[in-house]
Amino acid sequence: MIITYLGHSCFTIEVNNSVLLFDPFITPNELASSIDIKKLMPDYILISHGHQDHIADAVSIAKQSGATIISNWEIVNWLNNQGVEKSHPMNIGGHWFFDFGKVKCVNAVHSSSLPDGSYGGNPMGFLLETKEGNIYYAGDTALTLDMKLIGDYKKIDVAFLPIGSNFTMGIDNAVIASDFIHCDKIIGMHYDTFGYIKIDQDEAFGKFAAAGKELVLMQIGSSITI
Ligand code: NI
Ligand code: MN
């Protein structure tokens, strides 16, 4: 699979001949000004919760690409009302087999209102099982014992965890989370975008390394192959 970082918690993952886009927040993000969203043509857009910093560019990218939105029922309905045609509503605990693999929605401890104040349902994370590996995308979440269930349920090859603190778990709790999910390869997200979530990257690398984990902090616009 090829993972490309588009800033904040936004990534594309190319897997099994599909392009998945997670939590699009690009045009309002000054750090991601090098990214041209008009070139993004995902097959699927996965949205963890309704906050602006996860959904800002969802409508425009869905319309230009014809991508299918995968999110909770409330967010899917809200996007449908804005003209997004293709969508698949889900909720926590459920799974579905898409052409790229299996998606299971898992718990996230956070909140979820939409940019206009509409109810955004419950925040979620995603567990993806694919022929090219299993992925846990945590969304915005605190450390929670529920992560142990995810790690015991499936072997996770790579996990996307928030590390910026203030709105989500920070570095120390993300190290514990990576233990809970039995995963040694962590891609950090939800850090440095705003003042509240600025981190000391050296501290983050050191703490993950001390726990025997690899922390990857990607440059915006860069890709890695796993
Ligand atoms: Ni949030
Ligand atoms: Mn957020």
JSON list of C-alpha atoms and ligand atoms in Angstrom, two decimals:
[
{"chain": "A", "resi": 1, "resn": "MET", "atom": "CA", "xyz": [0.00, 0.00, 0.00]},
{"chain": "A", "resi": 2, "resn": "ILE", "atom": "CA", "xyz": [1.10, 3.57, -0.63]},
{"chain": "A", "resi": 3, "resn": "ILE", "atom": "CA", "xyz": [0.36, 6.15, 2.08]},
{"chain": "A", "resi": 4, "resn": "THR", "atom": "CA", "xyz": [0.49, 9.87, 1.25]},
{"chain": "A", "resi": 5, "resn": "TYR", "atom": "CA", "xyz": [0.22, 12.60, 3.89]},
{"chain": "A", "resi": 6, "resn": "LEU", "atom": "CA", "xyz": [-1.95, 15.63, 3.11]},
{"chain": "A", "resi": 7, "resn": "GLY", "atom": "CA", "xyz": [-1.56, 17.33, 6.49]},
{"chain": "A", "resi": 8, "resn": "HIS", "atom": "CA", "xyz": [-3.31, 17.21, 9.90]},
{"chain": "A", "resi": 9, "resn": "SER", "atom": "CA", "xyz": [-5.23, 13.87, 9.94]},
{"chain": "A", "resi": 10, "resn": "CYS", "atom": "CA", "xyz": [-5.65, 13.65, 6.17]},
{"chain": "A", "resi": 11, "resn": "PHE", "atom": "CA", "xyz": [-4.04, 10.84, 4.20]},
{"chain": "A", "resi": 12, "resn": "THR", "atom": "CA", "xyz": [-4.61, 8.88, 1.05]},
{"chain": "A", "resi": 13, "resn": "ILE", "atom": "CA", "xyz": [-3.98, 5.16, 1.07]},
{"chain": "A", "resi": 14, "resn": "GLU", "atom": "CA", "xyz": [-3.70, 3.34, -2.24]},
{"chain": "A", "resi": 15, "resn": "VAL", "atom": "CA", "xyz": [-4.56, -0.27, -1.58]},
{"chain": "A", "resi": 16, "resn": "ASN", "atom": "CA", "xyz": [-5.92, -3.09, -3.75]},
{"chain": "A", "resi": 17, "resn": "ASN", "atom": "CA", "xyz": [-6.34, -0.75, -6.74]},
{"chain": "A", "resi": 18, "resn": "SER", "atom": "CA", "xyz": [-8.46, 1.73, -4.77]},
{"chain": "A", "resi": 19, "resn": "VAL", "atom": "CA", "xyz": [-7.57, 5.17, -3.45]},
{"chain": "A", "resi": 20, "resn": "LEU", "atom": "CA", "xyz": [-8.96, 5.90, 0.01]},
{"chain": "A", "resi": 21, "resn": "LEU", "atom": "CA", "xyz": [-8.94, 9.45, 1.37]},
{"chain": "A", "resi": 22, "resn": "PHE", "atom": "CA", "xyz": [-9.23, 9.99, 5.12]},
{"chain": "A", "resi": 23, "resn": "ASP", "atom": "CA", "xyz": [-10.58, 13.11, 6.87]},
{"chain": "A", "resi": 24, "resn": "PRO", "atom": "CA", "xyz": [-10.02, 15.76, 4.17]},
{"chain": "A", "resi": 25, "resn": "PHE", "atom": "CA", "xyz": [-8.92, 19.08, 5.69]},
{"chain": "A", "resi": 26, "resn": "ILE", "atom": "CA", "xyz": [-6.61, 20.67, 3.15]},
{"chain": "A", "resi": 27, "resn": "THR", "atom": "CA", "xyz": [-7.72, 24.06, 1.82]},
{"chain": "A", "resi": 28, "resn": "PRO", "atom": "CA", "xyz": [-8.10, 25.65, 5.31]},
{"chain": "A", "resi": 29, "resn": "ASN", "atom": "CA", "xyz": [-4.73, 24.20, 6.41]},
{"chain": "A", "resi": 30, "resn": "GLU", "atom": "CA", "xyz": [-1.92, 26.67, 5.69]},
{"chain": "A", "resi": 31, "resn": "LEU", "atom": "CA", "xyz": [0.64, 23.92, 6.20]},
{"chain": "A", "resi": 32, "resn": "ALA", "atom": "CA", "xyz": [-0.93, 21.98, 3.28]},
{"chain": "A", "resi": 33, "resn": "SER", "atom": "CA", "xyz": [-0.93, 24.85, 0.76]},
{"chain": "A", "resi": 34, "resn": "SER", "atom": "CA", "xyz": [1.26, 22.76, -1.58]},
{"chain": "A", "resi": 35, "resn": "ILE", "atom": "CA", "xyz": [-1.57, 20.25, -2.04]},
{"chain": "A", "resi": 36, "resn": "ASP", "atom": "CA", "xyz": [-3.85, 20.83, -5.03]},
{"chain": "A", "resi": 37, "resn": "ILE", "atom": "CA", "xyz": [-7.17, 19.28, -4.05]},
{"chain": "A", "resi": 38, "resn": "LYS", "atom": "CA", "xyz": [-8.39, 19.39, -7.66]},
{"chain": "A", "resi": 39, "resn": "LYS", "atom": "CA", "xyz": [-5.97, 16.56, -8.38]},
{"chain": "A", "resi": 40, "resn": "LEU", "atom": "CA", "xyz": [-7.45, 14.31, -5.70]},
{"chain": "A", "resi": 41, "resn": "MET", "atom": "CA", "xyz": [-9.59, 11.61, -7.28]},
{"chain": "A", "resi": 42, "resn": "PRO", "atom": "CA", "xyz": [-10.22, 9.08, -4.52]},
{"chain": "A", "resi": 43, "resn": "ASP", "atom": "CA", "xyz": [-12.56, 6.13, -4.90]},
{"chain": "A", "resi": 44, "resn": "TYR", "atom": "CA", "xyz": [-13.63, 6.38, -1.25]},
{"chain": "A", "resi": 45, "resn": "ILE", "atom": "CA", "xyz": [-13.60, 9.12, 1.38]},
{"chain": "A", "resi": 46, "resn": "LEU", "atom": "CA", "xyz": [-13.63, 7.90, 4.98]},
{"chain": "A", "resi": 47, "resn": "ILE", "atom": "CA", "xyz": [-14.68, 10.45, 7.60]},
{"chain": "A", "resi": 48, "resn": "SER", "atom": "CA", "xyz": [-14.13, 9.71, 11.28]},
{"chain": "A", "resi": 49, "resn": "HIS", "atom": "CA", "xyz": [-16.33, 12.48, 12.72]},
{"chain": "A", "resi": 50, "resn": "GLY", "atom": "CA", "xyz": [-18.01, 15.75, 11.82]},
{"chain": "A", "resi": 51, "resn": "HIS", "atom": "CA", "xyz": [-15.54, 18.40, 12.97]},
{"chain": "A", "resi": 52, "resn": "GLN", "atom": "CA", "xyz": [-14.38, 20.96, 10.44]},
{"chain": "A", "resi": 53, "resn": "ASP", "atom": "CA", "xyz": [-10.76, 19.83, 10.64]},
{"chain": "A", "resi": 54, "resn": "HIS", "atom": "CA", "xyz": [-11.85, 16.41, 9.30]},
{"chain": "A", "resi": 55, "resn": "ILE", "atom": "CA", "xyz": [-14.57, 17.22, 6.79]},
{"chain": "A", "resi": 56, "resn": "ALA", "atom": "CA", "xyz": [-13.77, 20.67, 5.31]},
{"chain": "A", "resi": 57, "resn": "ASP", "atom": "CA", "xyz": [-13.03, 19.49, 1.75]},
{"chain": "A", "resi": 58, "resn": "ALA", "atom": "CA", "xyz": [-15.26, 16.39, 1.70]},
{"chain": "A", "resi": 59, "resn": "VAL", "atom": "CA", "xyz": [-18.07, 17.84, -0.43]},
{"chain": "A", "resi": 60, "resn": "SER", "atom": "CA", "xyz": [-15.85, 19.36, -3.13]},
{"chain": "A", "resi": 61, "resn": "ILE", "atom": "CA", "xyz": [-13.62, 16.30, -3.44]},
{"chain": "A", "resi": 62, "resn": "ALA", "atom": "CA", "xyz": [-16.59, 13.92, -3.44]},
{"chain": "A", "resi": 63, "resn": "LYS", "atom": "CA", "xyz": [-18.26, 15.92, -6.20]},
{"chain": "A", "resi": 64, "resn": "GLN", "atom": "CA", "xyz": [-15.18, 16.18, -8.44]},
{"chain": "A", "resi": 65, "resn": "SER", "atom": "CA", "xyz": [-14.17, 12.53, -8.00]},
{"chain": "A", "resi": 66, "resn": "GLY", "atom": "CA", "xyz": [-17.50, 10.73, -7.62]},
{"chain": "A", "resi": 67, "resn": "ALA", "atom": "CA", "xyz": [-16.01, 9.04, -4.55]},
{"chain": "A", "resi": 68, "resn": "THR", "atom": "CA", "xyz": [-18.17, 7.06, -2.15]},
{"chain": "A", "resi": 69, "resn": "ILE", "atom": "CA", "xyz": [-18.31, 8.54, 1.36]},
{"chain": "A", "resi": 70, "resn": "ILE", "atom": "CA", "xyz": [-17.92, 6.07, 4.22]},
{"chain": "A", "resi": 71, "resn": "SER", "atom": "CA", "xyz": [-18.92, 7.55, 7.56]},
{"chain": "A", "resi": 72, "resn": "ASN", "atom": "CA", "xyz": [-21.58, 7.37, 10.22]},
{"chain": "A", "resi": 73, "resn": "TRP", "atom": "CA", "xyz": [-25.27, 7.67, 9.33]},
{"chain": "A", "resi": 74, "resn": "GLU", "atom": "CA", "xyz": [-25.62, 11.27, 10.49]},
{"chain": "A", "resi": 75, "resn": "ILE", "atom": "CA", "xyz": [-22.59, 12.54, 8.57]},
{"chain": "A", "resi": 76, "resn": "VAL", "atom": "CA", "xyz": [-23.56, 10.65, 5.43]},
{"chain": "A", "resi": 77, "resn": "ASN", "atom": "CA", "xyz": [-27.04, 12.21, 5.53]},
{"chain": "A", "resi": 78, "resn": "TRP", "atom": "CA", "xyz": [-25.58, 15.68, 6.05]},
{"chain": "A", "resi": 79, "resn": "LEU", "atom": "CA", "xyz": [-23.28, 15.23, 3.05]},
{"chain": "A", "resi": 80, "resn": "ASN", "atom": "CA", "xyz": [-26.11, 13.82, 0.94]},
{"chain": "A", "resi": 81, "resn": "ASN", "atom": "CA", "xyz": [-28.09, 17.00, 1.68]},
{"chain": "A", "resi": 82, "resn": "GLN", "atom": "CA", "xyz": [-25.17, 18.98, 0.23]},
{"chain": "A", "resi": 83, "resn": "GLY", "atom": "CA", "xyz": [-25.28, 17.08, -3.02]},
{"chain": "A", "resi": 84, "resn": "VAL", "atom": "CA", "xyz": [-22.91, 14.18, -2.37]},
{"chain": "A", "resi": 85, "resn": "GLU", "atom": "CA", "xyz": [-24.46, 11.29, -4.26]},
{"chain": "A", "resi": 86, "resn": "LYS", "atom": "CA", "xyz": [-22.48, 8.18, -3.39]},
{"chain": "A", "resi": 87, "resn": "SER", "atom": "CA", "xyz": [-22.25, 7.13, 0.21]},
{"chain": "A", "resi": 88, "resn": "HIS", "atom": "CA", "xyz": [-22.27, 4.17, 2.55]},
{"chain": "A", "resi": 89, "resn": "PRO", "atom": "CA", "xyz": [-23.55, 4.81, 6.08]},
{"chain": "A", "resi": 90, "resn": "MET", "atom": "CA", "xyz": [-22.10, 2.74, 8.93]},
{"chain": "A", "resi": 91, "resn": "ASN", "atom": "CA", "xyz": [-21.86, 2.86, 12.70]},
{"chain": "A", "resi": 92, "resn": "ILE", "atom": "CA", "xyz": [-19.64, 1.61, 15.50]},
{"chain": "A", "resi": 93, "resn": "GLY", "atom": "CA", "xyz": [-19.37, -2.16, 15.73]},
{"chain": "A", "resi": 94, "resn": "GLY", "atom": "CA", "xyz": [-20.48, -2.75, 12.17]},
{"chain": "A", "resi": 95, "resn": "HIS", "atom": "CA", "xyz": [-18.40, -3.94, 9.26]},
{"chain": "A", "resi": 96, "resn": "TRP", "atom": "CA", "xyz": [-18.79, -4.07, 5.51]},
{"chain": "A", "resi": 97, "resn": "PHE", "atom": "CA", "xyz": [-16.85, -5.64, 2.66]},
{"chain": "A", "resi": 98, "resn": "PHE", "atom": "CA", "xyz": [-15.84, -3.10, 0.03]},
{"chain": "A", "resi": 99, "resn": "ASP", "atom": "CA", "xyz": [-13.85, -3.95, -3.11]},
{"chain": "A", "resi": 100, "resn": "PHE", "atom": "CA", "xyz": [-10.59, -2.86, -1.42]},
{"chain": "A", "resi": 101, "resn": "GLY", "atom": "CA", "xyz": [-11.22, -4.84, 1.78]},
{"chain": "A", "resi": 102, "resn": "LYS", "atom": "CA", "xyz": [-13.19, -4.94, 4.99]},
{"chain": "A", "resi": 103, "resn": "VAL", "atom": "CA", "xyz": [-13.98, -1.86, 7.05]},
{"chain": "A", "resi": 104, "resn": "LYS", "atom": "CA", "xyz": [-14.98, -2.16, 10.70]},
{"chain": "A", "resi": 105, "resn": "CYS", "atom": "CA", "xyz": [-16.05, 0.93, 12.61]},
{"chain": "A", "resi": 106, "resn": "VAL", "atom": "CA", "xyz": [-14.59, 1.13, 16.10]},
{"chain": "A", "resi": 107, "resn": "ASN", "atom": "CA", "xyz": [-15.05, 3.35, 19.10]},
{"chain": "A", "resi": 108, "resn": "ALA", "atom": "CA", "xyz": [-13.38, 6.75, 19.43]},
{"chain": "A", "resi": 109, "resn": "VAL", "atom": "CA", "xyz": [-13.68, 8.81, 22.60]},
{"chain": "A", "resi": 110, "resn": "HIS", "atom": "CA", "xyz": [-14.27, 12.34, 21.32]},
{"chain": "A", "resi": 111, "resn": "SER", "atom": "CA", "xyz": [-17.24, 14.43, 20.09]},
{"chain": "A", "resi": 112, "resn": "SER", "atom": "CA", "xyz": [-18.77, 14.97, 16.65]},
{"chain": "A", "resi": 113, "resn": "SER", "atom": "CA", "xyz": [-20.76, 18.01, 15.60]},
{"chain": "A", "resi": 114, "resn": "LEU", "atom": "CA", "xyz": [-20.92, 19.19, 12.00]},
{"chain": "A", "resi": 115, "resn": "PRO", "atom": "CA", "xyz": [-19.63, 22.63, 10.89]},
{"chain": "A", "resi": 116, "resn": "ASP", "atom": "CA", "xyz": [-23.16, 24.15, 10.85]},
{"chain": "A", "resi": 117, "resn": "GLY", "atom": "CA", "xyz": [-23.91, 22.81, 14.33]},
{"chain": "A", "resi": 118, "resn": "SER", "atom": "CA", "xyz": [-25.88, 19.78, 13.14]},
{"chain": "A", "resi": 119, "resn": "TYR", "atom": "CA", "xyz": [-25.65, 16.60, 15.17]},
{"chain": "A", "resi": 120, "resn": "GLY", "atom": "CA", "xyz": [-22.74, 14.55, 13.86]},
{"chain": "A", "resi": 121, "resn": "GLY", "atom": "CA", "xyz": [-23.44, 11.18, 15.44]},
{"chain": "A", "resi": 122, "resn": "ASN", "atom": "CA", "xyz": [-20.69, 9.42, 17.34]},
{"chain": "A", "resi": 123, "resn": "PRO", "atom": "CA", "xyz": [-17.02, 9.77, 16.43]},
{"chain": "A", "resi": 124, "resn": "MET", "atom": "CA", "xyz": [-15.42, 6.62, 15.05]},
{"chain": "A", "resi": 125, "resn": "GLY", "atom": "CA", "xyz": [-12.14, 5.00, 14.14]},
{"chain": "A", "resi": 126, "resn": "PHE", "atom": "CA", "xyz": [-11.71, 2.57, 11.26]},
{"chain": "A", "resi": 127, "resn": "LEU", "atom": "CA", "xyz": [-10.12, -0.87, 11.17]},
{"chain": "A", "resi": 128, "resn": "LEU", "atom": "CA", "xyz": [-9.33, -1.91, 7.61]},
{"chain": "A", "resi": 129, "resn": "GLU", "atom": "CA", "xyz": [-8.45, -5.45, 6.64]},
{"chain": "A", "resi": 130, "resn": "THR", "atom": "CA", "xyz": [-6.91, -5.74, 3.19]},
{"chain": "A", "resi": 131, "resn": "LYS", "atom": "CA", "xyz": [-4.79, -8.24, 1.28]},
{"chain": "A", "resi": 132, "resn": "GLU", "atom": "CA", "xyz": [-1.92, -5.77, 1.59]},
{"chain": "A", "resi": 133, "resn": "GLY", "atom": "CA", "xyz": [-2.17, -5.42, 5.37]},
{"chain": "A", "resi": 134, "resn": "ASN", "atom": "CA", "xyz": [-4.39, -4.29, 8.21]},
{"chain": "A", "resi": 135, "resn": "ILE", "atom": "CA", "xyz": [-4.72, -0.63, 9.12]},
{"chain": "A", "resi": 136, "resn": "TYR", "atom": "CA", "xyz": [-6.12, 1.11, 12.20]},
{"chain": "A", "resi": 137, "resn": "TYR", "atom": "CA", "xyz": [-7.07, 4.75, 11.65]},
{"chain": "A", "resi": 138, "resn": "ALA", "atom": "CA", "xyz": [-8.01, 6.04, 15.09]},
{"chain": "A", "resi": 139, "resn": "GLY", "atom": "CA", "xyz": [-9.60, 9.36, 14.17]},
{"chain": "A", "resi": 140, "resn": "ASP", "atom": "CA", "xyz": [-9.69, 11.87, 17.02]},
{"chain": "A", "resi": 141, "resn": "THR", "atom": "CA", "xyz": [-9.72, 9.95, 20.28]},
{"chain": "A", "resi": 142, "resn": "ALA", "atom": "CA", "xyz": [-8.52, 9.72, 23.82]},
{"chain": "A", "resi": 143, "resn": "LEU", "atom": "CA", "xyz": [-6.67, 6.66, 24.99]},
{"chain": "A", "resi": 144, "resn": "THR", "atom": "CA", "xyz": [-9.33, 4.07, 25.74]},
{"chain": "A", "resi": 145, "resn": "LEU", "atom": "CA", "xyz": [-9.32, 0.48, 26.97]},
{"chain": "A", "resi": 146, "resn": "ASP", "atom": "CA", "xyz": [-11.45, -0.33, 23.91]},
{"chain": "A", "resi": 147, "resn": "MET", "atom": "CA", "xyz": [-8.21, -0.21, 21.91]},
{"chain": "A", "resi": 148, "resn": "LYS", "atom": "CA", "xyz": [-7.24, -3.51, 23.56]},
{"chain": "A", "resi": 149, "resn": "LEU", "atom": "CA", "xyz": [-10.26, -5.10, 21.86]},
{"chain": "A", "resi": 150, "resn": "ILE", "atom": "CA", "xyz": [-9.04, -3.86, 18.48]},
{"chain": "A", "resi": 151, "resn": "GLY", "atom": "CA", "xyz": [-5.53, -5.22, 19.01]},
{"chain": "A", "resi": 152, "resn": "ASP", "atom": "CA", "xyz": [-6.79, -8.58, 20.26]},
{"chain": "A", "resi": 153, "resn": "TYR", "atom": "CA", "xyz": [-9.26, -8.83, 17.37]},
{"chain": "A", "resi": 154, "resn": "LYS", "atom": "CA", "xyz": [-6.82, -8.37, 14.48]},
{"chain": "A", "resi": 155, "resn": "LYS", "atom": "CA", "xyz": [-3.11, -8.04, 13.87]},
{"chain": "A", "resi": 156, "resn": "ILE", "atom": "CA", "xyz": [-2.55, -4.39, 12.93]},
{"chain": "A", "resi": 157, "resn": "ASP", "atom": "CA", "xyz": [0.33, -3.70, 10.54]},
{"chain": "A", "resi": 158, "resn": "VAL", "atom": "CA", "xyz": [0.20, 0.08, 10.70]},
{"chain": "A", "resi": 159, "resn": "ALA", "atom": "CA", "xyz": [-1.77, 2.46, 12.94]},
{"chain": "A", "resi": 160, "resn": "PHE", "atom": "CA", "xyz": [-2.61, 6.14, 12.50]},
{"chain": "A", "resi": 161, "resn": "LEU", "atom": "CA", "xyz": [-2.81, 7.70, 15.96]},
{"chain": "A", "resi": 162, "resn": "PRO", "atom": "CA", "xyz": [-3.37, 11.30, 17.07]},
{"chain": "A", "resi": 163, "resn": "ILE", "atom": "CA", "xyz": [-0.45, 12.61, 19.12]},
{"chain": "A", "resi": 164, "resn": "GLY", "atom": "CA", "xyz": [-1.11, 16.35, 19.47]},
{"chain": "A", "resi": 165, "resn": "SER", "atom": "CA", "xyz": [-2.86, 16.31, 22.88]},
{"chain": "A", "resi": 166, "resn": "ASN", "atom": "CA", "xyz": [-5.34, 19.05, 23.97]},
{"chain": "A", "resi": 167, "resn": "PHE", "atom": "CA", "xyz": [-8.19, 17.73, 21.73]},
{"chain": "A", "resi": 168, "resn": "THR", "atom": "CA", "xyz": [-7.04, 14.09, 21.59]},
{"chain": "A", "resi": 169, "resn": "MET", "atom": "CA", "xyz": [-4.51, 11.87, 23.28]},
{"chain": "A", "resi": 170, "resn": "GLY", "atom": "CA", "xyz": [-0.95, 13.09, 23.26]},
{"chain": "A", "resi": 171, "resn": "ILE", "atom": "CA", "xyz": [2.42, 11.40, 22.89]},
{"chain": "A", "resi": 172, "resn": "ASP", "atom": "CA", "xyz": [2.49, 9.49, 26.19]},
{"chain": "A", "resi": 173, "resn": "ASN", "atom": "CA", "xyz": [-0.99, 8.08, 25.79]},
{"chain": "A", "resi": 174, "resn": "ALA", "atom": "CA", "xyz": [-0.37, 7.25, 22.13]},
{"chain": "A", "resi": 175, "resn": "VAL", "atom": "CA", "xyz": [2.59, 5.12, 23.21]},
{"chain": "A", "resi": 176, "resn": "ILE", "atom": "CA", "xyz": [0.25, 3.25, 25.56]},
{"chain": "A", "resi": 177, "resn": "ALA", "atom": "CA", "xyz": [-2.33, 2.97, 22.78]},
{"chain": "A", "resi": 178, "resn": "SER", "atom": "CA", "xyz": [0.23, 1.38, 20.49]},
{"chain": "A", "resi": 179, "resn": "ASP", "atom": "CA", "xyz": [0.82, -1.22, 23.22]},
{"chain": "A", "resi": 180, "resn": "PHE", "atom": "CA", "xyz": [-2.92, -1.81, 23.59]},
{"chain": "A", "resi": 181, "resn": "ILE", "atom": "CA", "xyz": [-3.25, -2.50, 19.86]},
{"chain": "A", "resi": 182, "resn": "HIS", "atom": "CA", "xyz": [0.00, -4.55, 19.70]},
{"chain": "A", "resi": 183, "resn": "CYS", "atom": "CA", "xyz": [1.32, -2.43, 16.84]},
{"chain": "A", "resi": 184, "resn": "ASP", "atom": "CA", "xyz": [4.93, -1.29, 16.43]},
{"chain": "A", "resi": 185, "resn": "LYS", "atom": "CA", "xyz": [4.53, 0.98, 13.41]},
{"chain": "A", "resi": 186, "resn": "ILE", "atom": "CA", "xyz": [2.71, 4.21, 14.19]},
{"chain": "A", "resi": 187, "resn": "ILE", "atom": "CA", "xyz": [2.01, 7.11, 11.86]},
{"chain": "A", "resi": 188, "resn": "GLY", "atom": "CA", "xyz": [1.41, 10.24, 13.90]},
{"chain": "A", "resi": 189, "resn": "MET", "atom": "CA", "xyz": [-1.39, 12.65, 13.05]},
{"chain": "A", "resi": 190, "resn": "HIS", "atom": "CA", "xyz": [-3.36, 15.59, 14.48]},
{"chain": "A", "resi": 191, "resn": "TYR", "atom": "CA", "xyz": [-0.24, 17.51, 15.61]},
{"chain": "A", "resi": 192, "resn": "ASP", "atom": "CA", "xyz": [1.39, 20.89, 14.80]},
{"chain": "A", "resi": 193, "resn": "THR", "atom": "CA", "xyz": [-1.53, 22.18, 12.68]},
{"chain": "A", "resi": 194, "resn": "PHE", "atom": "CA", "xyz": [-2.67, 24.70, 15.32]},
{"chain": "A", "resi": 195, "resn": "GLY", "atom": "CA", "xyz": [-1.07, 26.26, 18.37]},
{"chain": "A", "resi": 196, "resn": "TYR", "atom": "CA", "xyz": [-2.97, 24.01, 20.77]},
{"chain": "A", "resi": 197, "resn": "ILE", "atom": "CA", "xyz": [-1.52, 20.84, 19.25]},
{"chain": "A", "resi": 198, "resn": "LYS", "atom": "CA", "xyz": [2.11, 21.78, 18.65]},
{"chain": "A", "resi": 199, "resn": "ILE", "atom": "CA", "xyz": [4.44, 19.00, 19.78]},
{"chain": "A", "resi": 200, "resn": "ASP", "atom": "CA", "xyz": [8.13, 18.48, 20.39]},
{"chain": "A", "resi": 201, "resn": "GLN", "atom": "CA", "xyz": [8.88, 16.00, 17.61]},
{"chain": "A", "resi": 202, "resn": "ASP", "atom": "CA", "xyz": [12.19, 14.89, 19.15]},
{"chain": "A", "resi": 203, "resn": "GLU", "atom": "CA", "xyz": [10.37, 14.08, 22.38]},
{"chain": "A", "resi": 204, "resn": "ALA", "atom": "CA", "xyz": [7.81, 12.07, 20.39]},
{"chain": "A", "resi": 205, "resn": "PHE", "atom": "CA", "xyz": [10.44, 10.08, 18.51]},
{"chain": "A", "resi": 206, "resn": "GLY", "atom": "CA", "xyz": [12.34, 9.42, 21.74]},
{"chain": "A", "resi": 207, "resn": "LYS", "atom": "CA", "xyz": [9.33, 8.19, 23.68]},
{"chain": "A", "resi": 208, "resn": "PHE", "atom": "CA", "xyz": [8.17, 5.83, 20.95]},
{"chain": "A", "resi": 209, "resn": "ALA", "atom": "CA", "xyz": [11.70, 4.51, 20.44]},
{"chain": "A", "resi": 210, "resn": "ALA", "atom": "CA", "xyz": [12.09, 3.91, 24.18]},
{"chain": "A", "resi": 211, "resn": "ALA", "atom": "CA", "xyz": [8.96, 1.76, 24.01]},
{"chain": "A", "resi": 212, "resn": "GLY", "atom": "CA", "xyz": [10.36, -0.23, 21.07]},
{"chain": "A", "resi": 213, "resn": "LYS", "atom": "CA", "xyz": [7.99, 1.40, 18.59]},
{"chain": "A", "resi": 214, "resn": "GLU", "atom": "CA", "xyz": [8.60, 3.15, 15.31]},
{"chain": "A", "resi": 215, "resn": "LEU", "atom": "CA", "xyz": [6.97, 6.57, 15.02]},
{"chain": "A", "resi": 216, "resn": "VAL", "atom": "CA", "xyz": [6.64, 7.95, 11.49]},
{"chain": "A", "resi": 217, "resn": "LEU", "atom": "CA", "xyz": [5.96, 11.68, 11.07]},
{"chain": "A", "resi": 218, "resn": "MET", "atom": "CA", "xyz": [5.47, 12.29, 7.38]},
{"chain": "A", "resi": 219, "resn": "GLN", "atom": "CA", "xyz": [6.24, 15.47, 5.46]},
{"chain": "A", "resi": 220, "resn": "ILE", "atom": "CA", "xyz": [3.09, 16.93, 3.91]},
{"chain": "A", "resi": 221, "resn": "GLY", "atom": "CA", "xyz": [2.91, 15.75, 0.30]},
{"chain": "A", "resi": 222, "resn": "SER", "atom": "CA", "xyz": [5.27, 12.83, 0.87]},
{"chain": "A", "resi": 223, "resn": "SER", "atom": "CA", "xyz": [4.47, 9.14, 0.39]},
{"chain": "A", "resi": 224, "resn": "ILE", "atom": "CA", "xyz": [5.68, 5.90, 1.90]},
{"chain": "A", "resi": 225, "resn": "THR", "atom": "CA", "xyz": [5.14, 2.34, 0.75]},
{"chain": "A", "resi": 226, "resn": "ILE", "atom": "CA", "xyz": [4.41, -0.34, 3.30]},
{"chain": "B", "resi": 1, "resn": "NI", "atom": "NI", "xyz": [-12.38, 16.45, 16.35]},
{"chain": "B", "resi": 2, "resn": "MN", "atom": "MN", "xyz": [-9.74, 17.15, 15.07]}
]
